[in-house]
Short mmCIF file of C-alpha atoms in Angstrom, two decimals:
data_model
loop_
_atom_site.label_atom_id
_atom_site.label_comp_id
_atom_site.label_asym_id
_atom_site.label_seq_id
_atom_site.Cartn_x
_atom_site.Cartn_y
_atom_site.Cartn_z
CA UNK U 1366 0.00 0.00 0.00
CA UNK U 1367 1.35 3.33 -1.00
CA UNK U 1368 2.37 5.67 1.78
CA UNK U 1369 -0.27 8.39 2.02
CA UNK U 1370 1.94 10.68 4.15
CA UNK U 1371 3.31 13.54 2.07
CA UNK U 1372 7.07 13.63 1.71
CA UNK U 1373 8.36 16.74 3.46
CA UNK U 1374 9.90 19.22 1.13
CA UNK U 1375 13.64 19.70 1.25
CA UNK U 1376 14.65 22.83 3.12
CA UNK U 1377 15.79 25.66 0.88
CA UNK U 1378 19.53 25.69 0.31
CA UNK U 1379 21.23 28.62 2.01
CA UNK U 1380 22.47 31.32 -0.24
CA UNK U 1381 26.21 31.25 -0.47
CA UNK U 1382 26.61 34.76 0.79
CA UNK U 1383 30.20 34.07 1.81
CA UNK U 1384 31.24 33.48 -1.79
CA UNK U 1385 29.47 36.63 -2.96
CA UNK U 1386 31.16 38.74 -0.29
CA UNK U 1387 34.56 37.26 -1.11
CA UNK U 1388 34.03 38.00 -4.82
CA UNK U 1389 32.99 41.56 -4.04
CA UNK U 1390 35.98 42.13 -1.75
CA UNK U 1391 38.33 40.66 -4.37
CA UNK U 1392 36.85 42.91 -7.05
CA UNK U 1393 37.19 46.00 -4.86
CA UNK U 1394 40.81 45.09 -4.08
CA UNK U 1395 41.61 44.67 -7.76
CA UNK U 1396 40.06 48.04 -8.56
CA UNK U 1397 42.03 49.71 -5.76
CA UNK U 1398 45.29 48.12 -6.95
CA UNK U 1399 44.61 49.22 -10.53
CA UNK U 1400 43.84 52.78 -9.37
CA UNK U 1401 46.98 52.82 -7.21
CA UNK U 1402 49.15 51.62 -10.11
CA UNK U 1403 47.54 54.08 -12.52
CA UNK U 1404 48.08 56.94 -10.06
CA UNK U 1405 51.78 56.11 -9.69
CA UNK U 1406 52.27 55.79 -13.45
CA UNK U 1407 50.52 59.11 -14.08
CA UNK U 1408 52.55 60.81 -11.35
CA UNK U 1409 55.81 59.49 -12.82
CA UNK U 1410 54.72 60.59 -16.30
CA UNK U 1411 53.91 64.08 -14.94
CA UNK U 1412 57.34 64.34 -13.31
CA UNK U 1413 59.05 63.13 -16.50
CA UNK U 1414 57.06 65.60 -18.61
CA UNK U 1415 57.93 68.56 -16.40
CA UNK U 1416 61.60 67.57 -16.31
CA UNK U 1417 61.76 69.11 -19.79
CA UNK U 1418 60.17 72.35 -18.63
CA UNK U 1419 61.22 75.04 -16.18
CA UNK U 1420 60.17 78.11 -14.25
CA UNK U 1421 56.91 78.81 -12.47
CA UNK U 1422 54.82 77.58 -15.42
CA UNK U 1423 55.19 74.07 -14.01
CA UNK U 1424 52.72 75.01 -11.29
CA UNK U 1425 50.68 77.70 -13.07
CA UNK U 1426 50.04 75.30 -15.97
CA UNK U 1427 50.91 71.86 -14.58
CA UNK U 1428 49.41 69.85 -17.45
CA UNK U 1429 50.96 71.85 -20.29
CA UNK U 1430 53.15 69.79 -22.59
CA UNK U 1431 56.81 70.82 -22.98
CA UNK U 1432 57.51 72.87 -26.09
CA UNK U 1433 60.72 70.93 -26.78
CA UNK U 1434 62.57 67.93 -25.38
CA UNK U 1435 65.57 69.93 -24.29
CA UNK U 1436 68.05 68.16 -21.98
CA UNK U 1437 69.19 71.39 -20.31
CA UNK U 1438 67.62 70.43 -16.98
CA UNK U 1439 69.26 66.99 -17.05
CA UNK U 1440 72.67 68.49 -17.83
CA UNK U 1441 72.23 71.01 -15.02
CA UNK U 1442 71.19 68.36 -12.50
CA UNK U 1443 73.98 66.01 -13.59
CA UNK U 1444 76.80 68.56 -13.37
CA UNK U 1445 76.02 71.47 -11.05
CA UNK U 1446 74.29 69.35 -8.40
CA UNK U 1447 76.82 66.47 -8.44
CA UNK U 1448 74.22 63.89 -9.41
CA UNK U 1449 76.78 62.35 -11.74
CA UNK U 1450 79.21 61.68 -8.90
CA UNK U 1451 76.38 60.41 -6.70
CA UNK U 1452 75.22 58.15 -9.54
CA UNK U 1453 78.70 56.61 -9.83
CA UNK U 1454 78.95 56.09 -6.06
CA UNK U 1455 75.52 54.45 -5.94
CA UNK U 1456 76.24 52.20 -8.92
CA UNK U 1457 79.45 50.87 -7.37
CA UNK U 1458 77.97 50.46 -3.88
CA UNK U 1459 74.78 48.78 -5.03
CA UNK U 1460 76.49 46.44 -7.51
CA UNK U 1461 79.18 45.28 -5.08
CA UNK U 1462 76.85 44.97 -2.07
CA UNK U 1463 74.20 43.13 -4.09
CA UNK U 1464 76.74 40.62 -5.40
CA UNK U 1465 78.15 40.00 -1.90
CA UNK U 1466 74.65 39.69 -0.44
CA UNK U 1467 73.51 37.14 -3.01
CA UNK U 1468 76.67 35.01 -2.65
CA UNK U 1469 76.56 34.91 1.15
CA UNK U 1470 72.78 34.44 1.25
CA UNK U 1471 72.91 31.59 -1.29
CA UNK U 1472 75.48 29.63 0.70
CA UNK U 1473 73.69 30.26 4.01
CA UNK U 1474 70.28 29.42 2.59
CA UNK U 1475 71.51 26.19 0.97
CA UNK U 1476 73.06 25.06 4.25
CA UNK U 1477 69.90 25.91 6.21
CA UNK U 1478 67.65 24.20 3.66
CA UNK U 1479 69.59 20.94 3.50
CA UNK U 1480 71.14 20.49 6.92
CA UNK U 1481 69.47 18.07 9.34
CA UNK U 1482 70.79 19.59 12.56
CA UNK U 1483 68.14 20.78 15.07
CA UNK U 1484 69.51 24.33 15.05
CA UNK U 1485 68.63 24.88 11.35
CA UNK U 1486 65.02 25.82 12.12
CA UNK U 1487 65.86 28.37 14.86
CA UNK U 1488 68.58 29.87 12.65
CA UNK U 1489 66.10 30.33 9.80
CA UNK U 1490 63.68 31.96 12.24
CA UNK U 1491 66.51 34.20 13.40
CA UNK U 1492 66.88 35.57 9.88
CA UNK U 1493 63.09 35.96 9.63
CA UNK U 1494 63.07 37.97 12.86
CA UNK U 1495 65.59 40.34 11.29
CA UNK U 1496 62.96 41.28 8.69
CA UNK U 1497 60.77 42.81 11.39
CA UNK U 1498 63.40 45.05 12.98
CA UNK U 1499 63.34 48.60 11.51
CA UNK U 1500 66.78 50.01 10.87
CA UNK U 1501 65.74 53.21 12.65
CA UNK U 1502 65.57 51.25 15.93
CA UNK U 1503 69.19 50.08 15.73
CA UNK U 1504 70.71 53.17 14.11
CA UNK U 1505 72.61 54.19 17.28
CA UNK U 1506 74.19 50.75 17.90
CA UNK U 1507 75.11 50.61 14.22
CA UNK U 1508 76.78 54.00 14.44
CA UNK U 1509 78.75 52.92 17.53
CA UNK U 1510 79.83 49.69 15.80
CA UNK U 1511 80.91 51.43 12.58
CA UNK U 1512 82.74 54.11 14.57
CA UNK U 1513 84.66 51.33 16.35
CA UNK U 1514 85.48 49.67 13.01
CA UNK U 1515 86.74 52.90 11.45
CA UNK U 1516 88.80 53.73 14.55
CA UNK U 1517 90.35 50.26 14.49
CA UNK U 1518 91.20 50.53 10.80
CA UNK U 1519 92.73 54.00 11.19
CA UNK U 1520 94.81 52.72 14.11
CA UNK U 1521 96.03 49.58 12.30
CA UNK U 1522 96.04 50.39 8.58
CA UNK U 1523 95.87 54.19 8.64
CA UNK U 1524 93.01 54.40 6.17
CA UNK U 1525 89.27 53.88 6.01
CA UNK U 1526 86.45 55.05 3.78
CA UNK U 1527 82.93 55.95 4.89
CA UNK U 1528 81.53 54.12 1.89
CA UNK U 1529 83.01 50.88 3.21
CA UNK U 1530 81.07 51.33 6.45
CA UNK U 1531 77.95 51.98 4.41
CA UNK U 1532 78.63 48.91 2.28
CA UNK U 1533 79.00 46.68 5.34
CA UNK U 1534 75.65 47.94 6.63
CA UNK U 1535 74.02 47.48 3.22
CA UNK U 1536 75.08 43.81 3.15
CA UNK U 1537 74.07 43.25 6.77
CA UNK U 1538 70.60 44.77 6.33
CA UNK U 1539 69.96 42.98 3.02
CA UNK U 1540 70.93 39.50 4.22
CA UNK U 1541 67.84 38.59 6.34
CA UNK U 1542 65.35 38.82 3.48
CA UNK U 1543 67.71 37.26 0.94
CA UNK U 1544 68.44 34.27 3.22
CA UNK U 1545 64.77 33.85 4.07
CA UNK U 1546 63.76 33.94 0.39
CA UNK U 1547 66.48 31.60 -0.84
CA UNK U 1548 65.97 29.09 1.98
CA UNK U 1549 62.43 28.46 0.78
CA UNK U 1550 63.66 28.32 -2.80
CA UNK U 1551 66.36 25.70 -2.10
CA UNK U 1552 63.83 23.60 -0.17
CA UNK U 1553 61.65 23.49 -3.29
CA UNK U 1554 64.44 21.90 -5.36
CA UNK U 1555 64.54 18.09 -5.61
CA UNK U 1556 67.05 16.30 -3.41
CA UNK U 1557 67.42 13.41 -5.89
CA UNK U 1558 69.78 15.47 -8.04
CA UNK U 1559 72.11 16.02 -5.10
CA UNK U 1560 72.01 12.31 -4.24
CA UNK U 1561 72.83 11.37 -7.85
CA UNK U 1562 75.75 13.83 -7.93
CA UNK U 1563 77.01 12.50 -4.60
CA UNK U 1564 76.91 8.93 -5.94
CA UNK U 1565 79.05 10.12 -8.86
CA UNK U 1566 81.66 11.33 -6.40
CA UNK U 1567 80.92 15.06 -6.39
CA UNK U 1568 81.86 16.97 -3.26
CA UNK U 1569 79.39 19.15 -1.37
CA UNK U 1570 80.98 22.30 -2.81
CA UNK U 1571 80.77 20.91 -6.37
CA UNK U 1572 77.13 19.94 -5.85
CA UNK U 1573 76.33 23.45 -4.69
CA UNK U 1574 78.19 25.26 -7.47
CA UNK U 1575 77.41 23.02 -10.47
CA UNK U 1576 74.05 21.49 -9.58
CA UNK U 1577 72.02 23.52 -7.11
CA UNK U 1578 73.17 27.07 -7.89
CA UNK U 1579 72.21 26.82 -11.61
CA UNK U 1580 68.80 25.39 -10.62
CA UNK U 1581 68.32 28.23 -8.14
CA UNK U 1582 69.07 30.92 -10.74
CA UNK U 1583 65.50 32.38 -10.70
CA UNK U 1584 65.66 32.71 -6.92
CA UNK U 1585 69.14 34.23 -7.04
CA UNK U 1586 68.03 36.76 -9.67
CA UNK U 1587 64.97 37.64 -7.56
CA UNK U 1588 67.02 38.10 -4.39
CA UNK U 1589 69.54 40.22 -6.29
CA UNK U 1590 66.88 42.41 -7.88
CA UNK U 1591 65.06 43.07 -4.62
CA UNK U 1592 68.32 43.83 -2.81
CA UNK U 1593 69.50 46.16 -5.58
CA UNK U 1594 66.23 48.10 -5.74
CA UNK U 1595 66.13 48.47 -1.95
CA UNK U 1596 69.73 49.66 -1.74
CA UNK U 1597 69.37 52.03 -4.71
CA UNK U 1598 66.64 53.97 -2.91
CA UNK U 1599 68.20 53.78 0.57
CA UNK U 1600 68.75 57.19 2.14
CA UNK U 1601 68.76 57.02 5.96
CA UNK U 1602 71.98 55.02 6.42
CA UNK U 1603 73.74 57.10 3.77
CA UNK U 1604 72.76 60.32 5.55
CA UNK U 1605 74.09 59.03 8.88
CA UNK U 1606 77.31 57.32 7.79
CA UNK U 1607 78.49 59.36 4.77
CA UNK U 1608 79.37 62.97 5.56
CA UNK U 1609 81.74 64.04 2.75
CA UNK U 1610 80.13 65.61 -0.31
CA UNK U 1611 82.40 63.73 -2.71
CA UNK U 1612 81.19 60.39 -1.32
CA UNK U 1613 77.46 61.10 -1.42
CA UNK U 1614 75.17 58.50 -2.94
CA UNK U 1615 72.53 59.44 -5.51
CA UNK U 1616 69.64 59.95 -3.01
CA UNK U 1617 71.91 62.20 -0.94
CA UNK U 1618 72.84 64.22 -4.02
CA UNK U 1619 69.15 64.56 -4.87
CA UNK U 1620 68.47 65.87 -1.36
CA UNK U 1621 71.28 68.37 -1.87
CA UNK U 1622 69.64 69.47 -5.12
CA UNK U 1623 66.35 69.87 -3.27
CA UNK U 1624 68.12 71.99 -0.64
CA UNK U 1625 69.26 74.47 -3.31
CA UNK U 1626 65.68 74.98 -4.45
CA UNK U 1627 65.15 77.82 -1.94
CA UNK U 1628 67.77 79.84 -3.85
CA UNK U 1629 67.32 78.75 -7.46
CA UNK U 1630 63.69 77.53 -7.82
CA UNK U 1631 64.98 75.21 -10.56
CA UNK U 1632 61.99 72.89 -10.50
CA UNK U 1633 62.81 71.47 -13.90
CA UNK U 1634 66.26 70.44 -12.68
CA UNK U 1635 64.73 68.85 -9.57
CA UNK U 1636 62.29 66.82 -11.65
CA UNK U 1637 65.15 65.79 -13.94
CA UNK U 1638 67.05 64.60 -10.86
CA UNK U 1639 64.05 62.55 -9.73
CA UNK U 1640 63.87 60.91 -13.15
CA UNK U 1641 67.60 60.10 -12.99
CA UNK U 1642 67.05 58.38 -9.63
CA UNK U 1643 63.95 56.44 -10.67
CA UNK U 1644 64.80 55.37 -14.22
CA UNK U 1645 67.43 52.70 -13.34
CA UNK U 1646 65.02 50.75 -11.11
CA UNK U 1647 62.25 51.02 -13.71
CA UNK U 1648 64.57 49.71 -16.43
CA UNK U 1649 65.78 46.91 -14.15
CA UNK U 1650 62.23 45.80 -13.47
CA UNK U 1651 61.31 46.08 -17.15
CA UNK U 1652 64.22 43.81 -18.10
CA UNK U 1653 63.98 41.25 -15.28
CA UNK U 1654 60.43 41.67 -13.94
CA UNK U 1655 59.32 38.30 -15.33
CA UNK U 1656 62.17 36.52 -13.53
CA UNK U 1657 61.30 38.42 -10.35
CA UNK U 1658 57.73 37.09 -10.35
CA UNK U 1659 58.95 33.62 -11.32
CA UNK U 1660 61.42 33.50 -8.46
CA UNK U 1661 58.90 34.75 -5.90
CA UNK U 1662 56.28 32.18 -6.91
CA UNK U 1663 58.64 29.20 -7.20
CA UNK U 1664 60.04 29.74 -3.73
CA UNK U 1665 56.69 30.44 -2.09
CA UNK U 1666 55.67 26.79 -1.85
CA UNK U 1667 58.11 25.85 0.92
#
């Protein structure tokens, strides 16, 4: 006999409001990021456009196009404001410190990623803790330490250069992030290749140089790019530890150019100086930006 009791209807399925909210938040975030990027690009384009102009018309008619692409402002900023000398100092400092940082970080990260000793984890965390310490907090101890180093070198060798103190600090402050990034990258590489090389008789140093380092090239390029861009724009340590005008870095020279504005009002020269400071990092990202993203994503899994 058929059941005469009606089958109760299934309760209505709840609306997935969580998914809708997440989609809306994601859309809003994407719009904000696009607006932020567009604002920065437009601001840089405005600065670049006005670097070819001069006088008070920059502010009376800020959106007026330059009548000619004269390089007078760039020549003035490069020569009279010592941006050329600052550019050379920054190029040498950033290139040398970036190379030293990447080499030391690669060896430290490989050892931390592959060693089985119990202290490897705490040591990796020690480098991660260094990421959260602002350099402003330790600026006085750093000054005392560098003063002791320079005094020791003057007493023993009779010579020292402020840029060497700045270089030591650049390497020291760049190492925590580079080691942290490369440790995760080396952990993502297969251990079977090392085992095969070891069976063929390769030493640990040979395995690192000829097997693992070439495989870690995207991570090494990423660490180098991030270190170089951070050091190129660094200003605080340079202001504290470099006092001679002839040893100024590029951001210091740009600040000097800004300080002369109260006498010259050469806004076109100041904008040309800003372009000189910004262009190298933009070109570096344009050339190696794809490798930067690749290195960040490959090492993010571990």
